[in-house]
PDB file of C-alpha atoms in Angstrom:
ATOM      1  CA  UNK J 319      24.528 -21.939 -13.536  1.00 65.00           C
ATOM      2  CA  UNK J 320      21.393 -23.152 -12.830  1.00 84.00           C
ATOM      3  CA  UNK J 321      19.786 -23.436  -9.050  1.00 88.00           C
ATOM      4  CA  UNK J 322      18.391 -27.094  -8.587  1.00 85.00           C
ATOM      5  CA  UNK J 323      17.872 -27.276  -5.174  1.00 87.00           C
ATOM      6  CA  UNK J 324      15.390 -26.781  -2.591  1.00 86.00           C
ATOM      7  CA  UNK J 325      18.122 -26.178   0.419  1.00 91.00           C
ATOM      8  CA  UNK J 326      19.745 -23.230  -2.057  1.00 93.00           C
ATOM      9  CA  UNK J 327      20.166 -19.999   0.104  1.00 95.00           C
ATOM     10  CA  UNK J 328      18.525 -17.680  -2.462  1.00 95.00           C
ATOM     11  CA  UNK J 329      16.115 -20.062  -2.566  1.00 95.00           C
ATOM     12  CA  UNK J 330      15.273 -20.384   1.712  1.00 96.00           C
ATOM     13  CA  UNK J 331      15.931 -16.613   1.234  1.00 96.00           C
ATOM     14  CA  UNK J 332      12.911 -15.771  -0.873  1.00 96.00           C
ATOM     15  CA  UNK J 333      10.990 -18.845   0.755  1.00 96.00           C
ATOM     16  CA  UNK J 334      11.799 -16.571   4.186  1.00 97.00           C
ATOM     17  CA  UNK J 335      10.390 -13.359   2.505  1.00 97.00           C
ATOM     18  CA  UNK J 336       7.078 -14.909   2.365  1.00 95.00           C
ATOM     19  CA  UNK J 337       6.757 -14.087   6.455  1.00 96.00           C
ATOM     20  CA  UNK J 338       6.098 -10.891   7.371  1.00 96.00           C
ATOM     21  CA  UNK J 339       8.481 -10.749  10.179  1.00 97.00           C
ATOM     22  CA  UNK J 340      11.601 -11.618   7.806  1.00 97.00           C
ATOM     23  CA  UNK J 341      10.382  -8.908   5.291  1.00 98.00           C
ATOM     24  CA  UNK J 342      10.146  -6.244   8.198  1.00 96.00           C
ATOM     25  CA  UNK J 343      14.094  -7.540   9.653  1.00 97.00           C
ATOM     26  CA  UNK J 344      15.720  -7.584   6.564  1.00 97.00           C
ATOM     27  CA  UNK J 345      14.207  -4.545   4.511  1.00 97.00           C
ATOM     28  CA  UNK J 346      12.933  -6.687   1.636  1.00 98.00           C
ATOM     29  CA  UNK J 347       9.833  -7.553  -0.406  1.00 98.00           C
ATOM     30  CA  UNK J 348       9.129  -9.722  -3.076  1.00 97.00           C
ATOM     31  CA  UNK J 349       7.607  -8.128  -6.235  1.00 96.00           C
ATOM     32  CA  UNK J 350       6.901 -10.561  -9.007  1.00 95.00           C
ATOM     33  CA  UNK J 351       5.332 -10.690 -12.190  1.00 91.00           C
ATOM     34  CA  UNK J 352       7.356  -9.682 -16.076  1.00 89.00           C
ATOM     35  CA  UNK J 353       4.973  -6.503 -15.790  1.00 89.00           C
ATOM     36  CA  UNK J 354       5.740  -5.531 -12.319  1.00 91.00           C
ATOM     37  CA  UNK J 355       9.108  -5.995 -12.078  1.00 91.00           C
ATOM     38  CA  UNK J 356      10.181  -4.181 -15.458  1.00 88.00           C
ATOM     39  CA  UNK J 357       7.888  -1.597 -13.684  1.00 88.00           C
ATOM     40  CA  UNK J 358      10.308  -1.201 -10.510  1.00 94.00           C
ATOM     41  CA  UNK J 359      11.783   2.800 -10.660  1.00 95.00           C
ATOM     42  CA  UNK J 360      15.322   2.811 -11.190  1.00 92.00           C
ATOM     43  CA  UNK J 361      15.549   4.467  -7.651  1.00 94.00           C
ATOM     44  CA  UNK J 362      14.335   1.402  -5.737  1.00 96.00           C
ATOM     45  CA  UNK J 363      17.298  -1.287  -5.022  1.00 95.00           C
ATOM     46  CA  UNK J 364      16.698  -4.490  -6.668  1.00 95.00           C
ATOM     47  CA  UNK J 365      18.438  -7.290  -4.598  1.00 95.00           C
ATOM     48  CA  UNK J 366      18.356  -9.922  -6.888  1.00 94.00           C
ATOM     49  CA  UNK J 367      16.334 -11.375  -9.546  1.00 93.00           C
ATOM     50  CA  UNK J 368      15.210 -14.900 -10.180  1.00 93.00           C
ATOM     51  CA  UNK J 369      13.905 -16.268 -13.064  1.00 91.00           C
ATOM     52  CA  UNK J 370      12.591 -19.873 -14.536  1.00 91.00           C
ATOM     53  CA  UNK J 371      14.379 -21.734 -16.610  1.00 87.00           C
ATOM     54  CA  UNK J 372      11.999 -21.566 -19.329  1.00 82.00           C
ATOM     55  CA  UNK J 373      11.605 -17.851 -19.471  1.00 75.00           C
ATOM     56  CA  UNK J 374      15.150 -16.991 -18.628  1.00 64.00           C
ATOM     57  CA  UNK J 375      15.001 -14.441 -21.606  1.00 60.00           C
ATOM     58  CA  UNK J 376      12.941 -12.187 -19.071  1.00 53.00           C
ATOM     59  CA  UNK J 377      15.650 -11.160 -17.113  1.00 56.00           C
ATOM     60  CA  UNK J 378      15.981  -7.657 -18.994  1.00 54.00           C
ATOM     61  CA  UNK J 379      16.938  -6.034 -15.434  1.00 59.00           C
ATOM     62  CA  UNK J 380      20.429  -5.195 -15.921  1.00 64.00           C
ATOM     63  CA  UNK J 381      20.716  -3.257 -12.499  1.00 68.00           C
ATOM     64  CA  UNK J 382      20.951  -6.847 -10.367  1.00 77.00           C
ATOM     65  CA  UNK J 383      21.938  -9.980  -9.928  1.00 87.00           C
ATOM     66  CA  UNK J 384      20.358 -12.692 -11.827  1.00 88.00           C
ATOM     67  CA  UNK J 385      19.844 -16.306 -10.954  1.00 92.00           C
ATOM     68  CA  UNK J 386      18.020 -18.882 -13.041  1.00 92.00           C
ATOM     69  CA  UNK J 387      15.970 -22.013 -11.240  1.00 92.00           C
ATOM     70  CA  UNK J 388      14.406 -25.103 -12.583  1.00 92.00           C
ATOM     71  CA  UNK J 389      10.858 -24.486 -13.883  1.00 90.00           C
ATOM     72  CA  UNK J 390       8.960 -26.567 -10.599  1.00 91.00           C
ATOM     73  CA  UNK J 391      11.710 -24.996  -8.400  1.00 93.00           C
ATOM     74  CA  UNK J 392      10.362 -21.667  -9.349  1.00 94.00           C
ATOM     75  CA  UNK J 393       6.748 -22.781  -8.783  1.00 92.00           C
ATOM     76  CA  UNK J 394       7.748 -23.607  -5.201  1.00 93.00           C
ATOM     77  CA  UNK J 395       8.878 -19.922  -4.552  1.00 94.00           C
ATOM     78  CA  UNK J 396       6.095 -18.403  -6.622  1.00 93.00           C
ATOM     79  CA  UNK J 397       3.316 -16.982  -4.629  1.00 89.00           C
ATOM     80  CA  UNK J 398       0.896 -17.232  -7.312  1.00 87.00           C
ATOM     81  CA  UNK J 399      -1.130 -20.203  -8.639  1.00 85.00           C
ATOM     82  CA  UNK J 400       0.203 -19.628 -12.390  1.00 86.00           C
ATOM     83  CA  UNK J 401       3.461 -17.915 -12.190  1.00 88.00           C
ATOM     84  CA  UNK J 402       4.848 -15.705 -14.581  1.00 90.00           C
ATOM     85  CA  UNK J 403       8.244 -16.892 -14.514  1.00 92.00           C
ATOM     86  CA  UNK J 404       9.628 -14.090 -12.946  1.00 93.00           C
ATOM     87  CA  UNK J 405      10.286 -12.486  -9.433  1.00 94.00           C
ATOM     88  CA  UNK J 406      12.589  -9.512  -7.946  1.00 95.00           C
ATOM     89  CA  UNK J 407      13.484  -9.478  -4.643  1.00 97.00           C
ATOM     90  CA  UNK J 408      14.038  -5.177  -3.331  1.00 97.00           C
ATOM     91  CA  UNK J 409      14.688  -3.171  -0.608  1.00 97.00           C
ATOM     92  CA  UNK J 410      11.866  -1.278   0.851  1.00 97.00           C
ATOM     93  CA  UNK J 411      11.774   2.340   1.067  1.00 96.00           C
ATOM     94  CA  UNK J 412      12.641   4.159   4.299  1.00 95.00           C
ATOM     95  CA  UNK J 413      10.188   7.642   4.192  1.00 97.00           C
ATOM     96  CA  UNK J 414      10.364  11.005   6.095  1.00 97.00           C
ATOM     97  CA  UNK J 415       7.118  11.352   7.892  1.00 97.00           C
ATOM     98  CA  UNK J 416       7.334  14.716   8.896  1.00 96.00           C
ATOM     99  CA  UNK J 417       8.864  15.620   5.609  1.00 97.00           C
ATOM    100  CA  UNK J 418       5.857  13.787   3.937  1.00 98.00           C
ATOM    101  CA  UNK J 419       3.407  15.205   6.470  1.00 97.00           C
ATOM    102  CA  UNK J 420       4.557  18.758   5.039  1.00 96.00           C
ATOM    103  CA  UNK J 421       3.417  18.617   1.974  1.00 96.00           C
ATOM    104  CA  UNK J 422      -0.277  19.817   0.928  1.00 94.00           C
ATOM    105  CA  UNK J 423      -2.823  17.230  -0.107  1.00 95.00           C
ATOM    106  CA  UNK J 424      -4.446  14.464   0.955  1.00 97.00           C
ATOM    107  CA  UNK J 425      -3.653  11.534   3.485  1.00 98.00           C
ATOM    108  CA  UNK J 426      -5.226   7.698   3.818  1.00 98.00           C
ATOM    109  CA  UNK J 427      -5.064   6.250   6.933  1.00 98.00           C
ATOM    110  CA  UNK J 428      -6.338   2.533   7.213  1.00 98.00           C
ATOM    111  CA  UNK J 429      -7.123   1.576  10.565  1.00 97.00           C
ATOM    112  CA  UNK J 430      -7.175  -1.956  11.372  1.00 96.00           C
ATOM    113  CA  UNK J 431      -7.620  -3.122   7.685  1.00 96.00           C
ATOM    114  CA  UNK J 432      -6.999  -6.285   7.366  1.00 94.00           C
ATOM    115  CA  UNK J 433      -7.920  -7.625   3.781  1.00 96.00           C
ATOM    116  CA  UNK J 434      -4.806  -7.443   1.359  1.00 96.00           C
ATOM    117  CA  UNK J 435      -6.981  -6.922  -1.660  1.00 95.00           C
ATOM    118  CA  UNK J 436      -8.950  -3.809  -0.219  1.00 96.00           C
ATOM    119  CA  UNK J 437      -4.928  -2.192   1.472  1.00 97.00           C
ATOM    120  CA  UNK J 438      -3.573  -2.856  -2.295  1.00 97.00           C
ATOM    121  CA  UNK J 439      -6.709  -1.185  -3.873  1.00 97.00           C
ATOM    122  CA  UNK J 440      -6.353   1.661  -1.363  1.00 98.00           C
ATOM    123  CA  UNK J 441      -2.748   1.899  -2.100  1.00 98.00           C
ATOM    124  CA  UNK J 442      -3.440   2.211  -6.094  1.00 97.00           C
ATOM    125  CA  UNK J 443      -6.459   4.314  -5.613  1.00 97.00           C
ATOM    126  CA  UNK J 444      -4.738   6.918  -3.067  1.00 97.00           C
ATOM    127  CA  UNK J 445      -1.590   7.222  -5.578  1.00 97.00           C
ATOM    128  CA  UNK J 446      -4.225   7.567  -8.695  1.00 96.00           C
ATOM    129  CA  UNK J 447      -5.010  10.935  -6.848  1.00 96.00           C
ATOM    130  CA  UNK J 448      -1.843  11.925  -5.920  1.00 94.00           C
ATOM    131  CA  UNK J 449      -1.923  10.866  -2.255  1.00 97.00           C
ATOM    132  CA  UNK J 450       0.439  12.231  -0.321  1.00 98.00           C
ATOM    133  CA  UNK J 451       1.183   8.954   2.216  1.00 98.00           C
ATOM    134  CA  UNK J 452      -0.387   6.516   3.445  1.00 98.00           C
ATOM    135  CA  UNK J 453      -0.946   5.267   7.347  1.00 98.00           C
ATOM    136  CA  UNK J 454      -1.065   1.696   8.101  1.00 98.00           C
ATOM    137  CA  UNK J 455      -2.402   0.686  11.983  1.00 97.00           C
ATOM    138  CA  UNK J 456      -0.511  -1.883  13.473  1.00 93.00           C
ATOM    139  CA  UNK J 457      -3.265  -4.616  12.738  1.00 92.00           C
ATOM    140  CA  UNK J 458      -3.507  -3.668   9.284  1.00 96.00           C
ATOM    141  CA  UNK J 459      -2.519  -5.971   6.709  1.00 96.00           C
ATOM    142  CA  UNK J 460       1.327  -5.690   5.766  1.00 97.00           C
ATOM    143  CA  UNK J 461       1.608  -3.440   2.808  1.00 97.00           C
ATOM    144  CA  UNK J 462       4.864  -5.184   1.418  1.00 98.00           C
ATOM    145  CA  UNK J 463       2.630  -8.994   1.311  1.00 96.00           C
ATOM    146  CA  UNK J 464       2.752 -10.335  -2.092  1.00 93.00           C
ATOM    147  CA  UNK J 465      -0.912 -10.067  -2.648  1.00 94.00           C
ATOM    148  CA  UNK J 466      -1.008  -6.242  -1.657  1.00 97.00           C
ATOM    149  CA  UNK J 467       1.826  -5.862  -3.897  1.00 96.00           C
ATOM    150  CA  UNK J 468       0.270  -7.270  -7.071  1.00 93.00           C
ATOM    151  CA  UNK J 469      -2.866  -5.595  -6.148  1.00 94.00           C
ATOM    152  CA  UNK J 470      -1.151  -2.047  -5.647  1.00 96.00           C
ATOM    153  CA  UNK J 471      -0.494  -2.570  -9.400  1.00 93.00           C
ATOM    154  CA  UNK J 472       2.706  -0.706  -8.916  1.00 94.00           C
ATOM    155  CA  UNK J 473       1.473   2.300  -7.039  1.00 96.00           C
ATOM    156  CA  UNK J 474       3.485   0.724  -3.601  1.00 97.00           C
ATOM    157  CA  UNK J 475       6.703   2.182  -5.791  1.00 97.00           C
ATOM    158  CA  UNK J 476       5.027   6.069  -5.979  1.00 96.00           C
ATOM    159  CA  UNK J 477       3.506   6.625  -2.883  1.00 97.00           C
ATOM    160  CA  UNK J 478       4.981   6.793   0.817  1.00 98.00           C
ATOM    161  CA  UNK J 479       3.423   3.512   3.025  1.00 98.00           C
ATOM    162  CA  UNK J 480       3.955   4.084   6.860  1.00 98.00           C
ATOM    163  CA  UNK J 481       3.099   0.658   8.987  1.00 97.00           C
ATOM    164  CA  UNK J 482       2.439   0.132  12.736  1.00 96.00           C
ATOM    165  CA  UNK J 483       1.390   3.492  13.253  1.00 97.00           C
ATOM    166  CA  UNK J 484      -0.515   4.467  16.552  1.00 97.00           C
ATOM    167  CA  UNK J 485      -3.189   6.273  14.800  1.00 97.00           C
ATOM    168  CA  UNK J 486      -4.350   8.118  17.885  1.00 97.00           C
ATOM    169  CA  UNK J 487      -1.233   9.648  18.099  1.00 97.00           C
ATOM    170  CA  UNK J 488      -1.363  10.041  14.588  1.00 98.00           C
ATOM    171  CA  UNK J 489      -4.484  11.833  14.355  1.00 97.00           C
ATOM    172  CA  UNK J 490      -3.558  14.286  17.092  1.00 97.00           C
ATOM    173  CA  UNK J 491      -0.522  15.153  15.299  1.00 97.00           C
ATOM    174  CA  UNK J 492      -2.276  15.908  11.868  1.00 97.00           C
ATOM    175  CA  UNK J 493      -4.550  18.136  14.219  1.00 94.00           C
ATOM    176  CA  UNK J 494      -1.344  19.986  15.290  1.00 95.00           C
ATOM    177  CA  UNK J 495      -0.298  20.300  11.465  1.00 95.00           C
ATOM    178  CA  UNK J 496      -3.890  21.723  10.749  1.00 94.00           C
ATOM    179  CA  UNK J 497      -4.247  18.611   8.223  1.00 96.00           C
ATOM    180  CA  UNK J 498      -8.398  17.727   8.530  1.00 95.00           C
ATOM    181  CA  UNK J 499      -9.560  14.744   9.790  1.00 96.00           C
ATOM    182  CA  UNK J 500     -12.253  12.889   8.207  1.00 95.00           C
ATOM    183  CA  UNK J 501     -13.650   9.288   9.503  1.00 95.00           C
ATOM    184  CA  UNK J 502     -15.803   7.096   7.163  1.00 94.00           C
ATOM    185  CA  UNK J 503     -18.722   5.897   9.385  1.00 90.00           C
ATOM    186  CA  UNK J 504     -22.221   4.623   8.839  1.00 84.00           C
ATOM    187  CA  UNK J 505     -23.734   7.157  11.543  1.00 84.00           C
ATOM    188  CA  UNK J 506     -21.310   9.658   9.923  1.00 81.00           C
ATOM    189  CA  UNK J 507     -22.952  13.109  11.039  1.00 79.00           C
ATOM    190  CA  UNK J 508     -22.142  14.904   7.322  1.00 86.00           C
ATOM    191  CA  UNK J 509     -23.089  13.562   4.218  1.00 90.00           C
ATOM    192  CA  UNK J 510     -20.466  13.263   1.751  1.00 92.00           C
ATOM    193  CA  UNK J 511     -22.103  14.513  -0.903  1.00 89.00           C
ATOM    194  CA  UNK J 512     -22.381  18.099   0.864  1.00 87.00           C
ATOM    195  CA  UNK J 513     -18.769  17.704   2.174  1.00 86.00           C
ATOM    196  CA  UNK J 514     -16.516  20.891   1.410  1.00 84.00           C
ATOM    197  CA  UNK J 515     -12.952  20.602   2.852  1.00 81.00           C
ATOM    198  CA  UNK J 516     -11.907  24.041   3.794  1.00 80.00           C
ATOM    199  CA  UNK J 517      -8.168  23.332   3.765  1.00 85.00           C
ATOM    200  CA  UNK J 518      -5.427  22.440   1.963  1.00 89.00           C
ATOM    201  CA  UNK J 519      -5.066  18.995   3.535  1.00 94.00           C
ATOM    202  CA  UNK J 520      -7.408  16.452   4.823  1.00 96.00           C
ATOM    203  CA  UNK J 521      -6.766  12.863   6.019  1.00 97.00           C
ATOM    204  CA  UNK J 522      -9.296  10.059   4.821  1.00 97.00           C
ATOM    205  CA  UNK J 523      -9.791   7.420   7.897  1.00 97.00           C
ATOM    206  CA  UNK J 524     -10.827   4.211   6.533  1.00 97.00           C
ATOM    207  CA  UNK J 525     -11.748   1.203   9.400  1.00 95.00           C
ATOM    208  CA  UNK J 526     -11.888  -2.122   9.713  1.00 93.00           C
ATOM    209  CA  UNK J 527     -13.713  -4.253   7.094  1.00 86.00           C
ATOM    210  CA  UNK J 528     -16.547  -5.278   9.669  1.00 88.00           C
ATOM    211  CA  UNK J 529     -15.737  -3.599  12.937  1.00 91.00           C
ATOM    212  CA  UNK J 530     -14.854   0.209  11.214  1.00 91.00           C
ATOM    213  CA  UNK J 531     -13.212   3.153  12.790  1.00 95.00           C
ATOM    214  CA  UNK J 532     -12.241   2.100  16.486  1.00 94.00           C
ATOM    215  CA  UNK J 533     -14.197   4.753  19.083  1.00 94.00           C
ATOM    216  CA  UNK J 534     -11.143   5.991  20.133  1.00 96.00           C
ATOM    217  CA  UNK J 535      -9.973   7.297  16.798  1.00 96.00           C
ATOM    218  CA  UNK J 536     -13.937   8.350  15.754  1.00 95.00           C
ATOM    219  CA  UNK J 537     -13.472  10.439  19.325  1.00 94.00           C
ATOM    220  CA  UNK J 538     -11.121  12.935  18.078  1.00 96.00           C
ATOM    221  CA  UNK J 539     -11.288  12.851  14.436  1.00 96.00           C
ATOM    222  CA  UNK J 540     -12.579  16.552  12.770  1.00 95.00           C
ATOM    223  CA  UNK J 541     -15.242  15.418  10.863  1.00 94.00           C
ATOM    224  CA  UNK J 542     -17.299  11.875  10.718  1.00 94.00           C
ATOM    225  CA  UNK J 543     -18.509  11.512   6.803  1.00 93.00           C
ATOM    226  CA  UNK J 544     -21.192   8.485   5.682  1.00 92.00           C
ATOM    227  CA  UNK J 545     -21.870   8.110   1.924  1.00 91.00           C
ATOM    228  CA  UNK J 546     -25.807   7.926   1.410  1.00 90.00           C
ATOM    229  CA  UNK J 547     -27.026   5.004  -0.627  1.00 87.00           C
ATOM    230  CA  UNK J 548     -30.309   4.506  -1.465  1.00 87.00           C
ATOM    231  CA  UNK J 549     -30.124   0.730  -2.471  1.00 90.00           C
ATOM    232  CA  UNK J 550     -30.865  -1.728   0.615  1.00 86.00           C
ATOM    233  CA  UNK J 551     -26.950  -2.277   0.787  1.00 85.00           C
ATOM    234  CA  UNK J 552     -26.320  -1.485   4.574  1.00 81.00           C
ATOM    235  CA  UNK J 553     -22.840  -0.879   4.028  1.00 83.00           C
ATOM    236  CA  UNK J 554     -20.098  -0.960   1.065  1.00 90.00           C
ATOM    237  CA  UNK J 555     -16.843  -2.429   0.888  1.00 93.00           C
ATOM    238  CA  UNK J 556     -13.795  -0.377   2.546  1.00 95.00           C
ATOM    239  CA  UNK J 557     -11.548   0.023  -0.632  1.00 96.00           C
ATOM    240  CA  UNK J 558     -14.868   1.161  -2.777  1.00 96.00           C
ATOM    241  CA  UNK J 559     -15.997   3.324  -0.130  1.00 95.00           C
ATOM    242  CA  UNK J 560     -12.291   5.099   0.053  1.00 96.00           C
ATOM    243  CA  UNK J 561     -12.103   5.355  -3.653  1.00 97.00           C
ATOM    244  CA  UNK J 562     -15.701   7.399  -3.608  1.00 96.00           C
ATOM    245  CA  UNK J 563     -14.245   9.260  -0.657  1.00 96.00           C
ATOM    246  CA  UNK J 564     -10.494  10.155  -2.440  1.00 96.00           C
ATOM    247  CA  UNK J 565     -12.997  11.437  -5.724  1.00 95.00           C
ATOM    248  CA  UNK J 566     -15.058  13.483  -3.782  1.00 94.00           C
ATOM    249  CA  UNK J 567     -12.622  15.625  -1.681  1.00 94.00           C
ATOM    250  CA  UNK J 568     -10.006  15.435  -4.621  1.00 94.00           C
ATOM    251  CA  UNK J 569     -12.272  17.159  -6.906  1.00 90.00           C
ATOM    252  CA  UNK J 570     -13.113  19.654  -3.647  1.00 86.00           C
ATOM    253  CA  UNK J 571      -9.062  20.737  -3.228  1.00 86.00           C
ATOM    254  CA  UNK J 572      -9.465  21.212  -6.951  1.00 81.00           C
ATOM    255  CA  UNK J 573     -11.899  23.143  -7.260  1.00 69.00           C
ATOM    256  CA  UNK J 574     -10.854  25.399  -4.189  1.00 64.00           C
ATOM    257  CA  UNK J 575      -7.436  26.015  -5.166  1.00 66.00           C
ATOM    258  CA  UNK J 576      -9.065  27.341  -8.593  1.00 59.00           C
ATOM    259  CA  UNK J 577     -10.948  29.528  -6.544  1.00 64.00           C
ATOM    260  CA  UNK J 578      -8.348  30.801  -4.270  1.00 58.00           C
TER     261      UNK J 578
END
């Protein structure tokens, strides 16, 4: 059977998923893409499946249910400009935080990023290193949008995402964990260059695209780190920035645990 119809329910289901505020009360994201959703782990739940009618042979996931829909139905639902043919609709993940926050390694906590492209770069960046979590404030952009999800490349599925977090209260409990804090931030009083961690587990702060860290969070933090350029850029973009950031102390936890 084939859906035809705008007023389907699958169809004003996934049409719903578009809003944040129905993917945070029902549990569910949209991942699409053939790529991306062959990707999904076998341990995430996979709703359902939709595919177009003229690329119905892509529904290879065998772990769902599977609906086909007129080719300029599926463009409606599609929340790209050329669509694939292809989307999954799955449960999100529910993640221990103090069972995550036990582990040794390194955090990323975004606070008040708001750009889906630079969260989804952050995401795939952070799990590229082997992240431990990830620490979304509550004006952050939503992880589980469709454009952070394409962007994440598939990392979203590897790495533990934690939104609306306070991150005052946040950073004060890493402090009580002994986990490091370290704030990216122009008048940053240690260069990151000379940065050596000097524990097991350090928390990256990244702020908001124009506005950065917020003073109350750059009040408590451990350590304030700025990245010296010597081009006339006065600043770089946050996901870049993090991704020179996650190198650096990566490659420091490295190279102390060799030493210890």
């Amino acid at each position: 059977m084939i859906i035809t119809g705008k007023h389907n329910d699958i169809i004003k289901h996934v049409l719903a998923l578009r809003q944040k505020k129905n993917r945070d009360e029902q549990g569910l994201f949209i991942v699409e893409g053939q790529k991306q959703v062959a990707e999904i782990p076998k341990d995430w739940n996979i709703k359902f499946v939709i595919s177009s009618e003229n690329h119905s042979t892509l529904q290879s996931v065998n772990r769902s249910t599977n609906y086909i829909v007129r080719e300029q139905l599926f463009k409606k639902i599609s929340g790209t400009e050329t669509p694939q043919g292809i989307l999954a609709v799955v449960e999100k993940k529910k993640y221990d935080i103090e069972k995550v926050l036990r582990q040794k390694g390194i955090f990323v906590i975004c606070d008040n990023l708001q750009d889906p492209g630079n969260i989804g770069t952050i995401i795939r960046t952070a799990e590229a290193f082997s992240c431990k979590g990830i620490f979304l404030s509550k004006n952050s952009a939503d992880a589980y949008s469709d454009k952070v999800v394409r962007s994440t490349m598939g990392a979203i599925f590897n790495i533990p995402v934690f939104q609306e977090c306070d991150i005052v209260s946040l950073v004060k409990i890493l402090k009580e964990k002994n986990i490091r804090t370290c704030a990216l931030a122009l008048d940053g009083s240690r260069n990151l260059s000379k940065y050596k961690v000097g524990t097991d587990s350090v928390a990256i702060i990244v702020g908001n695209e124009a506005k950065g860290i917020s003073p109350e969070v750059l009040n408590i933090v451990d350590d304030k780190i700025k990245i010296e350029m010597t081009g006339k850029a006065e600043s770089l973009n946050a996901a870049i920035a993090a991704g020179i950031t996650l190198y650096k102390v990566f490659c420091c936890l490295t190279v102390e645990r060799m030493n210890d």
